[in-house]
Each structure stands twice: as structure tokens, then as C-alpha cells.
Amino acid sequence: MKKSIALLFIMVLIVAMTPVFAQGAQERPQTLTVYVGLLEEHGAAICQAFEKATGIKTQYVRMSGGEIYARIRAESQNPQASVWYGGGSLTFIEADNNGLLEHYISPNAAIIDDKFKDPNGAWTGIYSGYLGFYADGDWLKRNNVEMPRTWNDLLNPVFRGEIVMAHPGSSSTAYNMLTTILQLQGEEKGWEYLVRLNENIRQYTKSGSAGGRMVQLRETALTIGYLHDAVAFKREGYEHIVIAAPEDGTGYEIGAVGIIKGAPQLEAAKKFVDFVLTAEAQEIGQTVNALQFLTNPNARPPKEVESIKDTKLIDQDDAWSGANRSAFLNKFNQLTRTAPPN
Amino acid sequence: MQESQNALYSEDSNFKRYFKQLKFSLRDPVLMVSVISVTIIVALFIVIPLFSILRESVEESGKFTLQSYFAIFRSSYDLEIIWNTIKLGIVVASLGTAVAFLFAYATTYLKIPNKKFFKVLSILPMISPPFVISLAAILLFGRSGLITYKLFGVRNDIYGFWGLALTQVLSFFPIGYLMLTNLLQNIDPSVEEAAQALGSNQSRVFRTVTIPLMLPGLANAALLIFIQSLADFGNAIVIGGNFTTMAVQIYQQGIGSYDMQGATALAVVLLMISVLAFYLQNSVIGKKSYITVTGKASKQRVLNANKKVTIPVYVVCMAISVTVVSMYLLVPYGAFVRLWGVDFSFTTRWITYVFTIGMRYIKDTTVLAAMATPISAIMGIVAAYLIVRKEFPGKKALEWSILMAIALPGTVLGLGYVLTYNTPPLILTGTGFILVVALVIRSMPIGTRSAIAALKQIDPSIEEAASICGAGSHKVFLSVTIPLIRPVFFSGLVYSFIRGMTLVSTIIFLVSARWQMLTVAIMNQVDQGLYGAANAYCLVLIAIVGGVMLLMSLFVRTLGINLNEGY
């Protein structure tokens, strides 16, 4: 008796399982699949809007930029998704160098500034974000310190052990900061600066967003990161956060969209790229707390970032940054002795 | 002794022996079918993906190279990370096993109050993705921590070795606890009573009877905790700070620096360390006999009420439990406050969010975990039974392959699946099936290890008796072995389901637009600093797991298995 109940239980489970095997396999070719490297809500909102505009059924998977790259590479023999939407342009360049991207120049890309797109159409910029500082305002008040205005302000000894930033080896945000310094101050002085800054750094985190979360929870006084993230925290209600863009000039990231080589839904993917370059699609971001600057000049930028829109930007050379990556990282590891303590 | 005998066999007679075993298998079709099916599953979903990873680490544009391995052993940074990882593993394994044993001993041997509370508490840390514990540790013990700063005014830097060790001990001791309680329950009280009757005092009985009987269990628990600590990514990334471990470095190198070759090479090194640990454990403990269940009728244990023992044990267990409880109280609290750290007013915003946008995650995860649960529990027991009781060619290889599945960092195993099953002849990516497989493969080895430990306590002569009376392999297994180790089977079920609901790293490359997992959603929220939504997800997850555990224990009870019964 007992045994037959158990047997029945197992059989019911096996029967219940069959749809799982079938469904996944069946469903694939009919819908457009997008790998989203942005906020979850942002991905959901864009896919919904695209579906409404074109009638093409769209699904997404959210991952970090590096994860998307690794996955596309692993899947290159039989791509599972057609579009890569969101994530830093450096990762797209790396993917393109490995032949993982389909080249497509969208007619809607014509009005986008040349510095925000690849001339061959491997990727096109959808937004940009500026590097800057953000701090716990209460901490500054308690310690009677002004918010830093330039890169050199960060060297103030009062910040010793209070700055957290990501490690350039693991975070594209931090690597962008490293090359910004080298471009801004020249290589020799730049390295000197990084060594001196190292004295004030308490911790190099793995992920570029971790420092921001630590400021958010008052775990640290100051971090270096993309300002739109900080603005988003502020808008959520974390009002103790103070932001500043370095007055002597700063680097920026470009968020891009691209089509995956061998995309199972190539035509739909092209339509998707056309769509996300339009002003209307770019403005969707603000409704879900994604507060970057937009690449389409006709799109209205989020009003929350207006105060920093005139930030002085450096003439960023991404090709140079990409080519020297391992040399710079090795030098950084050596100079800062970022071998783990303990 | 046995070894020296083996050495006397020549190559030739060794072969003959294998052949004889094979013939024996043919006479026992049930045995053969189960050996073959377990082997096929293990080969397809452990060995072949492992091979893909190995190939990735030595192949550069179609040519063979050991470049990445040389690079690891030349870099002082990488060597330091390897040493860090081993050091952490040893500390976590010893502390974790000690805590697990303390809890197991307290709940089965001692006469202390609040046992139910301790029992629940000691599995609680399993029921959530591991980064909940590290996040809670930061919120409670960090620089602005509720306890360290708000209560004591201490600016404590929790990031680093000890913070990570603390969270790993709390995350992984429950596995050890589950395993050790099963074993302690299986020890026949009359063994210890005999020692006492012969004049030994309690501490002597503990030292010379209980502990030696527990040795294989303790070693197994320590091994499991060690391996899990090695492969742990979730805690290490959140709370590791400047202290880098191999699992984190593998992720950084592979995902952050696009260097998959270097990352997989490091993963292979990590795997070797786990294998070495397993080998050491096996060669030290594996050869001795620890049989205690001999089929004689046994009675209820007389619980130890000696205050000198119970009070300190009670205090320590209570302290750990209170820490765990306070960590978990943060989850419902965080789920219902408007903004963690700023605005602590009540809101249902996050719960609503979870049940609208998050609904598909909840549904998919529950369905997939429910499917993986019976499969991995049954497979775990069957594999353990085959390994401990049966002789067949390739047995050792099978045991080792199963162990390797937990030794790999999840991200790497997931990547191995994508590398292997995204192209013909077998395309599985994008299906729910591959996720079920991942869940099964990640939880089954632990079920196998605890069943192996339990089976080693049971005298095979009971089964032999049934066999002599004419029962076939399956009959012996179903009506003798399973009933003897049913608590292990039950905890295997519970564990598989929990693991299915909370697994993170392996599935990150396997989730598809059609099949999503809850833990990935939680990780995304944590990554964006949206603690409200993350906590709300965790709350739902804990509620589902709790509900299912309750249902399972009711179901098991209707089958007539009393989990509290001794032997």
C-alpha cells in the first residue's frame, strides 16, 4: 500500500515533467530573445514597448555585461539570443574583435554623434554616463570636509581609509577611471597619482556598483563611480548621498546595443535596434530610474542629471585603453600591491 | 591487510576479477540497469562538461597549450589566492563541523530545553541564497551595523577573512548538521551503555565510543563543508573585501577580464584541491569499519542531563541561534520597510512588486525545484548504495565523478553545460530540462555523501540475510536498506528542494527567456542596491520552502516513517 502510494507519487511527477522538456525546445524560434545588461525594469519596459510598437513577441534575460559576453561566446556555435541590449561599449568592442557581433548600421543611427557608435555598425550607443565621486553627506558634515571637486581633492589625508572603489581588473567602471587618470595627467604623473590615491583606499571591490551600495548603506564615506547610479539612489530616497563631477575633466561610459552573430531572429533584431535608437524608446529609461544621458539628440535627458550635463569630458581613446589593458592592469597590481592582505 | 592481498594479484587476474563482476551483474538485471543509468547521467552531466572545461583551459585557437597553468604558478598573486582559499576552507571546515556536531549532539544526546527551536534554526541558513547571510552580516555587524555601531558604537570592518569565515560557517554548517544528526540517531545506545556499565564515565564514553563511531561522519561533514567553502562565490563576492578567493578570481578573470582560458585553468586547479582533500579523507578514514546498526532491536536513548555538559552546550547553541535568528529577522523587516537605512516606515510596495513583476520567477523556480527534488534524492541514495554495497567495474570513477560535481564553482559548471549542450548532437540550452539537470547535479552529491556515511554504519549482514532468503537486489534495497536509512532519504529530499530553490551561480548561464530562476532575480536586485525587493523575494522563497518542508514531512509521516524514532 505504502509502496504503491510512493510509486504513484513518482509517476505523477514524471508525467508532470514532460511539458518542461517539450516546451523550451518548441518555443525558441518564434520570439525575439534579448540579453539585457541594464536594470531589470528597464529591460522589461523596453521589451514591452517594442512588442507594442511592432507586434513582435519579445523576451529578455538580464545579466551583467561580462556575463552576457561570456555567454554569447559560449553559445557562438548556436546562438540563443539575437540582441545584446545595454552594457559598456568596451565589452562590445571585445566581442566584436572576437567576431561575435553582426554588423548593422541602423538608419536611425545617422543622427547619433560619431563618438557614440562604431563606424562599422558592430554596436551603437544608446546612453552615456559620466564618472564622478559620490559621498555620504552626513559623514562629510561630521568631519567638516568639503565635497571633493577635482581628482586631486581625493588625495586629502582626511579620506584615508574612507574611499572604496572597484578594482580595475574586475570592473569596467574602475578601469575606465584608471585610463581617465592616465589620459588626463599623462602616464608618468597618472601612475604617481594612483599610487598616492591607493593610500586612501580602504577596499577595492569586485563589482563597479559595490562602492555605491556601500555609500548607500553608510559603510564607507566616498566612492568613485558613474554618477547616474548615485542619482538613482538619491531619487529612491537616499538623500544623504552627495555627488560631484570632477571639474578637471572626466571619463564616460557608453551603453550600447548590438546584434549577435548568427542571430536566430535577424530581421526582428534589426527592428529592435532601430527602435531603441528612437527618442521615444530612449526616454523610457527615466520612467524606471535609469538616469543616463541619451545618445539621440532629440531625446529629452532625465532632469535629475541636468546639473552635471556640462561636465568637462576628456577626449576618451577607447581603442588605446583596450589595447593596453593587460599591461596597465599588471602595472596597477604591482604598484598598488593589490595582492590580498591577511 | 586487504591492500597487500590486492597487490598479490597480477594484472591478469585483476582482469579476470573484473570479468567475474561483470558476469555477476548480468545475473542481476536490476543492479545492472541502475548502474548503467547512474553512469549515463554522471557521464553526460558531470564528466563530459568537465572535459569541456578542461579543453577550454588548454586550447588556444585549436592548439594545445599549458600556458594558463604556467601563468598561475608563476604569478605570486594567484598563488596567494590559492593559499587564501585553502586557509579559509580549513578554518571554515573545522569551525563548521564543530558547530554542526555541537548542534547535532545537543539535539540527539542531551536533555536540554528548546530542542525544536534548535532543530529549526540549524537548517534555517540553508533556506535562502547564501548572500542573504553576508548581507545581513554587513547590516548587523558592519561599520554602520545595527549591533556593532548602533548598539555598541564600534566601527567594525566586517569585510575580509573573518567576516567571510563567519558567513561561510553559518551558511554551510547546516549540511553538516543534517548529516551528523542522522548518524548520531543511528548509533545504538546499547553500545554506549555497555561502555558505561563496564565503568567508563561520561567523558570517557564520549571520547572512546561516540567520537570514534562518528569519525567517518565528521570527516565527511568536514570534507563537504571544505569543498563548499572552496566553491562558494556568493558570500565571497559580497563580504570578501580585499580577501580574494579562487571562486571569485575565477569569476573575475572569466567574466570581468574575458580570460576564459585562465579562468578555467584556475577552476581545474580548484578542482584538484578538492579532489586531493577527498583523497586524503578517503585514505585516512575510508578503510576502517564503523558498523553500529546490526539489526538487533534497540531502545530509546537515555538523554544526558549532566549540567556540566548541558549548560555550556546550551549557551553556545543559543548564542549561535540568536545570531542566525537576528539575521533572518532582517528579511521580513527589510521586505516591509520603505527604504532600508533611511525610511523605516511600513509599506507593501515590495511584496506587490514581487507578486507582479516577480511572479514568473517564483512560478518557474518552484516548478523546477519540485521536479529536481525526487530525482536527486532517489539518485543520491541509489548511487550511495551502489558505491558502498556493490562491486562493479568503474565504481571508484563513479564515486569520484559525483564528488567533483560539488567541487567545481557553479559558474564554471554552468559554463561547461553551455559549452557542451548548445550544439548538436544534444541541444539542451534554453530548456527547463537543463535547469532541472543542473539542480539535480548540484544537490545529488551531497545526498550521496550523507547516504554513504549512513550506509557505512549499517552492517551488510542484514542485507545479506535478506538476500540469502531469496530477495533480489531491488527487494533488498527497497525493503531493507531504504527503511534503515529513511531519515537520510528524507533529509535528502528536503535538502534537494532547498538547494533547488536557492542555487545561484550554476544557473546564471542556463536561465533563458522562458525559464527564469528566483535567485537570479534576487542577485539582480542586490546588485542594484534595491534591498526592499531583494528581501521581499527572499521572504517569498523562505515561505515556499517552509511550506514545502511541512508538506513533505506530512507526506512522509503518512508513509509511516517516523523521523524522530530511534533504532
Short mmCIF file of C-alpha atoms in Angstrom, two decimals, chain A:
data_model
loop_
_atom_site.label_atom_id
_atom_site.label_comp_id
_atom_site.label_asym_id
_atom_site.label_seq_id
_atom_site.Cartn_x
_atom_site.Cartn_y
_atom_site.Cartn_z
CA MET A 1 0.00 0.00 0.00
CA LYS A 2 2.60 2.47 1.14
CA LYS A 3 4.80 1.46 -1.70
CA SER A 4 2.10 1.96 -4.28
CA ILE A 5 1.48 5.49 -2.97
CA ALA A 6 5.14 6.24 -3.35
CA LEU A 7 5.16 4.73 -6.81
CA LEU A 8 2.13 6.76 -7.80
CA PHE A 9 3.80 9.88 -6.50
CA ILE A 10 6.86 9.27 -8.66
CA MET A 11 4.78 8.52 -11.73
CA VAL A 12 2.72 11.68 -11.34
CA LEU A 13 5.95 13.65 -11.14
CA ILE A 14 7.33 12.08 -14.27
CA VAL A 15 4.14 12.83 -16.19
CA ALA A 16 4.09 16.38 -14.85
CA MET A 17 7.63 16.82 -16.07
CA THR A 18 7.17 16.06 -19.76
CA PRO A 19 5.95 19.57 -20.70
CA VAL A 20 9.17 21.04 -19.30
CA PHE A 21 11.27 19.15 -21.78
CA ALA A 22 8.98 19.85 -24.68
CA GLN A 23 8.15 23.50 -24.11
CA GLY A 24 11.60 25.00 -24.02
CA ALA A 25 12.58 23.38 -27.26
CA GLN A 26 9.40 24.31 -29.10
CA GLU A 27 9.17 27.89 -28.11
CA ARG A 28 12.54 29.15 -29.16
CA PRO A 29 12.30 30.17 -32.80
CA GLN A 30 9.08 32.19 -32.61
CA THR A 31 10.13 35.02 -30.33
CA LEU A 32 12.89 37.60 -30.24
CA THR A 33 15.24 36.98 -27.33
CA VAL A 34 17.25 39.87 -25.91
CA TYR A 35 20.14 39.72 -23.44
CA VAL A 36 19.70 42.78 -21.26
CA GLY A 37 22.67 44.33 -19.45
CA LEU A 38 20.60 47.02 -17.74
CA LEU A 39 18.24 47.27 -14.80
CA GLU A 40 15.62 44.56 -14.77
CA GLU A 41 12.70 47.02 -15.02
CA HIS A 42 14.39 48.85 -17.86
CA GLY A 43 14.67 45.65 -19.88
CA ALA A 44 11.06 44.73 -19.16
CA ALA A 45 9.78 48.18 -20.13
CA ILE A 46 11.74 48.31 -23.40
CA CYS A 47 10.67 44.84 -24.48
CA GLN A 48 7.07 45.64 -23.70
CA ALA A 49 7.21 48.90 -25.67
CA PHE A 50 8.89 47.17 -28.62
CA GLU A 51 6.27 44.43 -28.60
CA LYS A 52 3.54 47.03 -28.61
CA ALA A 53 5.12 49.02 -31.44
CA THR A 54 5.89 46.12 -33.77
CA GLY A 55 3.83 43.15 -32.62
CA ILE A 56 6.96 41.01 -32.37
CA LYS A 57 6.91 38.88 -29.24
CA THR A 58 9.99 39.74 -27.18
CA GLN A 59 11.60 38.07 -24.19
CA TYR A 60 14.67 39.01 -22.22
CA VAL A 61 17.25 37.60 -19.83
CA ARG A 62 19.02 40.03 -17.52
CA MET A 63 22.75 39.57 -16.84
CA SER A 64 25.79 41.77 -16.27
CA GLY A 65 27.76 42.91 -19.32
CA GLY A 66 30.63 40.49 -18.69
CA GLU A 67 28.22 37.61 -18.22
CA ILE A 68 26.48 38.39 -21.49
CA TYR A 69 29.82 38.40 -23.29
CA ALA A 70 30.86 35.07 -21.75
CA ARG A 71 27.51 33.55 -22.60
CA ILE A 72 27.47 34.77 -26.19
CA ARG A 73 30.95 33.38 -26.65
CA ALA A 74 29.98 30.01 -25.21
CA GLU A 75 26.85 29.92 -27.37
CA SER A 76 28.55 31.13 -30.55
CA GLN A 77 28.07 27.81 -32.37
CA ASN A 78 24.33 28.05 -31.88
CA PRO A 79 23.25 31.48 -30.65
CA GLN A 80 20.26 31.50 -28.34
CA ALA A 81 19.57 35.22 -28.39
CA SER A 82 19.54 37.82 -31.16
CA VAL A 83 20.12 41.14 -29.45
CA TRP A 84 22.53 42.39 -26.80
CA TYR A 85 20.99 45.46 -25.23
CA GLY A 86 22.88 47.50 -22.64
CA GLY A 87 26.37 47.21 -21.23
CA GLY A 88 29.61 49.14 -21.73
CA SER A 89 30.93 49.68 -25.25
CA LEU A 90 34.35 48.25 -24.27
CA THR A 91 32.74 44.84 -23.79
CA PHE A 92 31.09 45.20 -27.21
CA ILE A 93 34.46 46.06 -28.77
CA GLU A 94 35.98 42.95 -27.21
CA ALA A 95 33.10 40.85 -28.56
CA ASP A 96 33.48 42.38 -32.00
CA ASN A 97 37.22 41.64 -32.01
CA ASN A 98 36.29 38.01 -31.43
CA GLY A 99 33.79 38.05 -34.29
CA LEU A 100 30.75 37.65 -32.09
CA LEU A 101 28.72 40.58 -33.42
CA GLU A 102 26.72 41.07 -36.59
CA HIS A 103 27.38 44.45 -38.22
CA TYR A 104 24.31 46.55 -38.81
CA ILE A 105 24.11 50.30 -39.42
CA SER A 106 20.65 51.39 -38.50
CA PRO A 107 19.10 54.27 -40.47
CA ASN A 108 18.21 55.76 -37.10
CA ALA A 109 21.89 55.90 -36.13
CA ALA A 110 22.60 58.71 -38.57
CA ILE A 111 21.78 61.48 -36.10
CA ILE A 112 23.88 59.93 -33.33
CA ASP A 113 27.29 61.51 -32.68
CA ASP A 114 30.20 59.55 -34.16
CA LYS A 115 31.87 59.11 -30.80
CA PHE A 116 28.83 57.16 -29.61
CA LYS A 117 28.91 54.48 -32.31
CA ASP A 118 31.12 52.01 -34.09
CA PRO A 119 31.82 53.10 -37.70
CA ASN A 120 31.22 49.52 -38.92
CA GLY A 121 27.93 49.16 -37.10
CA ALA A 122 29.08 46.46 -34.66
CA TRP A 123 27.46 48.47 -31.87
CA THR A 124 25.56 51.72 -31.47
CA GLY A 125 25.41 53.82 -28.34
CA ILE A 126 22.10 54.23 -26.53
CA TYR A 127 23.20 56.20 -23.50
CA SER A 128 26.28 57.60 -21.77
CA GLY A 129 27.23 58.07 -18.14
CA TYR A 130 29.91 60.21 -16.52
CA LEU A 131 32.48 59.15 -13.96
CA GLY A 132 32.45 61.11 -10.73
CA PHE A 133 32.53 60.98 -6.95
CA TYR A 134 29.73 60.35 -4.56
CA ALA A 135 29.84 60.56 -0.84
CA ASP A 136 27.89 60.19 2.38
CA GLY A 137 26.94 63.83 3.04
CA ASP A 138 26.47 63.21 6.77
CA TRP A 139 30.00 61.89 7.02
CA LEU A 140 31.36 65.00 5.28
CA LYS A 141 29.44 67.22 7.70
CA ARG A 142 30.58 65.28 10.74
CA ASN A 143 34.20 65.52 9.66
CA ASN A 144 33.93 69.05 8.38
CA VAL A 145 35.15 68.24 4.89
CA GLU A 146 34.15 69.82 1.63
CA MET A 147 32.90 67.55 -1.12
CA PRO A 148 35.90 66.89 -3.44
CA ARG A 149 35.72 68.88 -6.66
CA THR A 150 38.78 67.60 -8.52
CA TRP A 151 40.64 64.34 -8.76
CA ASN A 152 43.42 65.78 -6.60
CA ASP A 153 40.94 66.56 -3.80
CA LEU A 154 40.67 62.81 -3.26
CA LEU A 155 44.28 62.77 -2.03
CA ASN A 156 43.30 64.74 1.08
CA PRO A 157 44.57 62.67 4.05
CA VAL A 158 41.21 63.06 5.77
CA PHE A 159 39.91 60.43 3.39
CA ARG A 160 42.49 57.86 4.45
CA GLY A 161 40.74 54.50 4.70
CA GLU A 162 37.41 56.03 3.73
CA ILE A 163 37.37 55.64 -0.05
CA VAL A 164 36.12 52.46 -1.67
CA MET A 165 36.45 51.86 -5.38
CA ALA A 166 36.25 48.83 -7.63
CA HIS A 167 39.35 47.02 -8.82
CA PRO A 168 40.20 47.86 -12.45
CA GLY A 169 40.90 44.18 -13.07
CA SER A 170 37.34 43.17 -12.38
CA SER A 171 35.29 46.24 -13.09
CA SER A 172 35.00 48.20 -16.30
CA THR A 173 33.98 51.24 -14.26
CA ALA A 174 37.26 51.21 -12.38
CA TYR A 175 39.29 50.51 -15.50
CA ASN A 176 37.63 53.50 -17.12
CA MET A 177 38.71 55.60 -14.13
CA LEU A 178 42.28 54.31 -14.42
CA THR A 179 42.59 55.23 -18.10
CA THR A 180 40.85 58.55 -17.48
CA ILE A 181 43.58 59.44 -14.98
CA LEU A 182 46.32 58.31 -17.37
CA GLN A 183 44.85 60.37 -20.20
CA LEU A 184 44.18 63.38 -18.03
CA GLN A 185 47.50 63.59 -16.22
CA GLY A 186 49.81 61.79 -18.64
CA GLU A 187 51.17 58.30 -17.94
CA GLU A 188 54.01 59.18 -15.61
CA LYS A 189 52.08 61.57 -13.38
CA GLY A 190 48.98 59.42 -13.68
CA TRP A 191 50.67 56.39 -12.13
CA GLU A 192 52.09 58.59 -9.38
CA TYR A 193 48.58 59.81 -8.67
CA LEU A 194 47.17 56.29 -8.49
CA VAL A 195 49.87 55.24 -6.02
CA ARG A 196 49.07 58.21 -3.79
CA LEU A 197 45.34 57.60 -4.09
CA ASN A 198 45.94 53.99 -3.08
CA GLU A 199 46.91 55.23 0.40
CA ASN A 200 43.38 56.50 0.90
CA ILE A 201 41.57 53.45 -0.47
CA ARG A 202 40.16 51.08 2.10
CA GLN A 203 38.98 48.41 -0.25
CA TYR A 204 38.96 47.55 -3.94
CA THR A 205 35.61 45.85 -4.59
CA LYS A 206 34.99 43.36 -7.37
CA SER A 207 31.97 44.99 -8.88
CA GLY A 208 31.72 48.60 -10.04
CA SER A 209 28.42 49.10 -8.27
CA ALA A 210 29.51 47.76 -4.87
CA GLY A 211 31.12 51.04 -3.78
CA GLY A 212 27.88 52.85 -4.47
CA ARG A 213 25.96 50.36 -2.36
CA MET A 214 28.45 50.91 0.47
CA VAL A 215 27.89 54.65 0.37
CA GLN A 216 24.16 53.97 0.23
CA LEU A 217 24.34 51.97 3.47
CA ARG A 218 26.91 54.33 5.04
CA GLU A 219 29.52 51.58 5.02
CA THR A 220 32.03 53.98 3.54
CA ALA A 221 32.41 57.73 3.09
CA LEU A 222 33.19 58.06 -0.58
CA THR A 223 33.36 56.14 -3.83
CA ILE A 224 34.23 56.65 -7.47
CA GLY A 225 31.64 55.52 -9.97
CA TYR A 226 29.06 56.50 -12.55
CA LEU A 227 27.06 59.45 -11.35
CA HIS A 228 23.73 58.33 -12.78
CA ASP A 229 23.78 55.38 -10.36
CA ALA A 230 24.18 57.79 -7.47
CA VAL A 231 21.39 59.99 -8.79
CA ALA A 232 19.15 56.93 -8.98
CA PHE A 233 19.92 56.11 -5.33
CA LYS A 234 19.07 59.70 -4.40
CA ARG A 235 15.80 59.51 -6.26
CA GLU A 236 14.97 56.28 -4.40
CA GLY A 237 15.21 58.32 -1.21
CA TYR A 238 18.82 58.00 -0.11
CA GLU A 239 19.18 61.71 0.33
CA HIS A 240 22.42 61.62 2.31
CA ILE A 241 24.28 60.94 -0.93
CA VAL A 242 26.19 63.91 -2.39
CA ILE A 243 27.53 63.82 -5.94
CA ALA A 244 30.21 65.76 -7.79
CA ALA A 245 31.72 65.59 -11.24
CA PRO A 246 35.46 66.33 -11.29
CA GLU A 247 36.00 69.83 -12.62
CA ASP A 248 39.29 68.98 -14.31
CA GLY A 249 37.57 66.59 -16.67
CA THR A 250 36.29 63.04 -16.50
CA GLY A 251 35.75 59.88 -18.50
CA TYR A 252 32.46 58.40 -19.58
CA GLU A 253 30.94 55.05 -20.48
CA ILE A 254 28.80 54.38 -23.49
CA GLY A 255 25.99 51.88 -23.16
CA ALA A 256 25.42 50.12 -26.45
CA VAL A 257 23.14 47.84 -28.41
CA GLY A 258 24.29 45.25 -30.92
CA ILE A 259 23.15 42.20 -32.84
CA ILE A 260 24.64 38.82 -32.02
CA LYS A 261 26.38 36.99 -34.88
CA GLY A 262 24.18 34.25 -36.24
CA ALA A 263 21.09 35.75 -34.59
CA PRO A 264 18.16 33.36 -34.94
CA GLN A 265 15.83 36.34 -35.49
CA LEU A 266 17.95 38.68 -37.57
CA GLU A 267 15.16 40.80 -39.11
CA ALA A 268 13.39 41.30 -35.79
CA ALA A 269 16.75 42.12 -34.20
CA LYS A 270 17.36 44.90 -36.73
CA LYS A 271 13.93 46.32 -35.99
CA PHE A 272 14.77 46.20 -32.29
CA VAL A 273 17.99 48.17 -32.83
CA ASP A 274 16.11 50.73 -34.97
CA PHE A 275 13.53 51.02 -32.22
CA VAL A 276 15.84 51.57 -29.25
CA LEU A 277 17.67 54.37 -31.08
CA THR A 278 14.49 56.45 -31.37
CA ALA A 279 13.91 59.31 -28.96
CA GLU A 280 10.72 57.75 -27.55
CA ALA A 281 12.41 54.46 -26.72
CA GLN A 282 15.39 56.18 -25.11
CA GLU A 283 13.12 58.24 -22.89
CA ILE A 284 11.61 55.08 -21.38
CA GLY A 285 14.70 54.71 -19.16
CA GLN A 286 13.80 57.67 -16.96
CA THR A 287 10.46 56.13 -16.05
CA VAL A 288 12.25 53.16 -14.45
CA ASN A 289 15.00 55.08 -12.66
CA ALA A 290 17.68 54.65 -15.35
CA LEU A 291 19.10 58.16 -15.44
CA GLN A 292 21.86 58.15 -18.05
CA PHE A 293 22.37 60.75 -20.75
CA LEU A 294 20.81 59.70 -24.04
CA THR A 295 22.60 59.41 -27.39
CA ASN A 296 19.69 60.53 -29.54
CA PRO A 297 19.96 64.34 -29.58
CA ASN A 298 16.18 64.65 -29.88
CA ALA A 299 15.58 62.65 -26.72
CA ARG A 300 14.94 64.59 -23.53
CA PRO A 301 17.61 63.75 -20.92
CA PRO A 302 16.46 62.98 -17.37
CA LYS A 303 16.04 66.24 -15.44
CA GLU A 304 17.80 64.71 -12.42
CA VAL A 305 21.17 64.77 -14.19
CA GLU A 306 20.82 68.27 -15.65
CA SER A 307 23.19 69.72 -13.03
CA ILE A 308 26.08 67.64 -14.37
CA LYS A 309 25.30 67.79 -18.07
CA ASP A 310 28.00 70.41 -18.72
CA THR A 311 30.74 68.35 -17.08
CA LYS A 312 34.06 68.66 -18.88
CA LEU A 313 34.74 65.38 -20.65
CA ILE A 314 38.12 64.09 -21.71
CA ASP A 315 38.78 63.04 -25.29
CA GLN A 316 38.49 59.38 -24.47
CA ASP A 317 40.53 56.93 -26.54
CA ASP A 318 38.85 53.57 -26.08
CA ALA A 319 40.97 51.78 -28.65
CA TRP A 320 44.13 52.77 -26.74
CA SER A 321 42.56 51.72 -23.43
CA GLY A 322 41.53 48.37 -24.85
CA ALA A 323 44.91 47.65 -26.46
CA ASN A 324 46.91 48.39 -23.29
CA ARG A 325 44.56 46.68 -20.90
CA SER A 326 46.72 43.84 -19.63
CA ALA A 327 49.87 45.99 -19.44
CA PHE A 328 48.05 48.66 -17.42
CA LEU A 329 46.43 46.11 -15.13
CA ASN A 330 49.73 44.42 -14.41
CA LYS A 331 51.33 47.73 -13.59
CA PHE A 332 48.39 48.70 -11.39
CA ASN A 333 48.56 45.42 -9.46
CA GLN A 334 52.28 45.85 -8.92
CA LEU A 335 52.18 49.49 -7.89
CA THR A 336 49.27 49.19 -5.51
CA ARG A 337 50.25 45.76 -4.21
CA THR A 338 46.67 44.70 -4.50
CA ALA A 339 47.57 41.21 -3.61
CA PRO A 340 45.05 40.36 -0.93
CA PRO A 341 46.04 41.16 2.68
CA ASN A 342 45.72 38.75 5.64
#
